[in-house]
Coordinates of C-alpha atoms in Angstrom, one line a residue:
S1 CA 67.2 -18.1 251.7
Y2 CA 69.4 -15.9 253.8
K3 CA 66.5 -14.0 255.3
M4 CA 65.6 -15.0 258.8
L5 CA 64.8 -11.4 259.4
N6 CA 62.2 -10.1 256.9
S7 CA 61.7 -6.5 255.9
G8 CA 59.4 -7.2 252.9
E9 CA 61.8 -7.6 250.0
G10 CA 61.9 -10.8 247.9
G11 CA 60.6 -12.5 244.8
F12 CA 60.6 -15.5 242.5
F13 CA 62.0 -16.0 239.0
L14 CA 61.5 -19.0 236.8
T15 CA 63.1 -19.5 233.4
D16 CA 64.9 -22.0 231.2
D17 CA 67.0 -19.2 229.6
G18 CA 70.5 -19.8 231.0
P19 CA 71.9 -16.3 230.3
M20 CA 68.8 -14.6 231.7
A21 CA 69.0 -16.7 234.8
A22 CA 72.6 -15.8 235.3
K23 CA 71.8 -12.1 234.9
V24 CA 69.0 -12.3 237.5
A25 CA 71.3 -14.1 239.9
V26 CA 74.0 -11.4 239.6
Y27 CA 71.4 -8.6 240.0
A28 CA 70.2 -10.3 243.2
G29 CA 73.6 -10.5 244.7
A30 CA 75.1 -13.8 243.6
Y31 CA 78.7 -12.6 243.5
E32 CA 82.1 -13.8 244.8
G33 CA 81.2 -17.4 244.1
L34 CA 77.8 -17.3 245.9
S35 CA 76.1 -18.7 242.8
E36 CA 78.1 -21.9 243.1
K37 CA 76.2 -22.8 246.3
H38 CA 72.9 -23.1 244.3
I39 CA 72.2 -26.1 242.1
T40 CA 69.5 -24.3 240.1
V41 CA 71.7 -21.6 238.5
P42 CA 73.4 -22.0 235.2
P43 CA 76.9 -23.4 235.0
K44 CA 79.8 -21.1 235.8
E45 CA 80.7 -20.5 232.2
V46 CA 77.2 -19.0 231.5
F47 CA 78.0 -16.3 234.0
G48 CA 81.2 -15.4 232.2
D49 CA 82.1 -11.8 233.2
L50 CA 78.5 -10.8 234.2
P51 CA 79.5 -10.2 237.9
N52 CA 81.9 -7.5 236.6
Q53 CA 79.6 -6.1 234.0
L54 CA 76.2 -5.8 235.8
P55 CA 75.2 -3.9 238.8
N56 CA 74.5 -5.7 242.1
Y57 CA 71.1 -4.6 243.5
S58 CA 71.7 -6.3 246.8
L59 CA 71.0 -3.0 248.6
R60 CA 72.1 -2.1 252.1
M61 CA 69.8 -1.5 255.0
S62 CA 68.0 1.8 255.4
S63 CA 66.6 3.3 258.6
L64 CA 63.1 2.1 257.7
T65 CA 64.3 -1.4 257.0
A66 CA 66.1 -1.4 260.3
A67 CA 63.0 -0.3 262.1
V68 CA 61.0 -3.1 260.6
V69 CA 63.7 -5.7 261.3
R70 CA 64.7 -4.7 264.8
P71 CA 61.7 -6.0 266.7
Q72 CA 62.2 -9.4 265.1
I73 CA 65.6 -10.0 266.6
P74 CA 64.5 -11.2 270.1
T75 CA 62.2 -13.8 268.5
I76 CA 64.9 -15.5 266.3
E77 CA 65.6 -18.6 268.5
E78 CA 61.9 -19.3 268.9
R79 CA 61.3 -18.9 265.1
V80 CA 64.3 -21.1 264.3
E81 CA 62.7 -23.9 266.4
K82 CA 59.3 -23.5 264.7
Y83 CA 60.8 -23.1 261.2
N84 CA 63.1 -26.2 261.6
A85 CA 60.2 -28.4 262.9
R86 CA 58.2 -27.4 259.9
Y87 CA 61.2 -27.8 257.5
Y88 CA 62.0 -31.3 258.7
M89 CA 58.3 -32.3 258.5
M90 CA 58.1 -31.1 254.9
E91 CA 61.5 -32.7 254.0
E92 CA 60.3 -36.0 255.3
R93 CA 57.0 -35.8 253.3
L94 CA 58.6 -34.6 250.1
N95 CA 61.4 -37.2 250.2
K96 CA 58.7 -39.9 250.3
H97 CA 57.6 -38.9 246.8
P98 CA 59.6 -41.0 244.2
L99 CA 60.2 -38.0 241.9
I100 CA 61.2 -35.4 244.5
E101 CA 64.5 -35.1 246.4
V102 CA 65.3 -32.5 249.1
P103 CA 69.1 -32.1 249.1
K104 CA 70.8 -33.0 252.4
Q105 CA 71.8 -30.0 254.6
N106 CA 75.4 -29.2 255.1
A107 CA 76.4 -30.7 258.4
K108 CA 78.9 -27.9 259.1
V109 CA 76.1 -25.3 259.5
R110 CA 73.1 -24.9 261.8
I111 CA 70.1 -24.5 259.6
C112 CA 67.2 -22.3 259.8
G113 CA 64.5 -23.9 257.7
D114 CA 62.8 -20.7 256.6
S115 CA 62.6 -22.1 253.0
I116 CA 63.0 -25.4 251.3
Q117 CA 64.5 -26.3 248.0
F118 CA 63.9 -29.6 246.2
N119 CA 64.8 -31.3 243.0
L120 CA 62.2 -32.8 240.6

């Protein structure tokens, strides 16, 4: 997730239909190669020319959204600490299961563990 600041949008989509998953990823804003960062999207060839054919619904911030987000800004560092403590605790527990793997974090970035992805 890229949303350390939350204004209420979001969702979840689960499918084994590659073309539909590619469409949903494009609608959600997976453009300019962003889809390649995710291991759960279909292969690049399934996307084809979808990024140029479909609208991107990754909408820009409105005044209302800004009003909801703005008070959260001063609490970011405190929340990063709490989120990361919770993330690393969950990562450790999940990785103990023989059928679950939490992918390693990219050492080049500072994480904010506001979500966790894992492979079954």
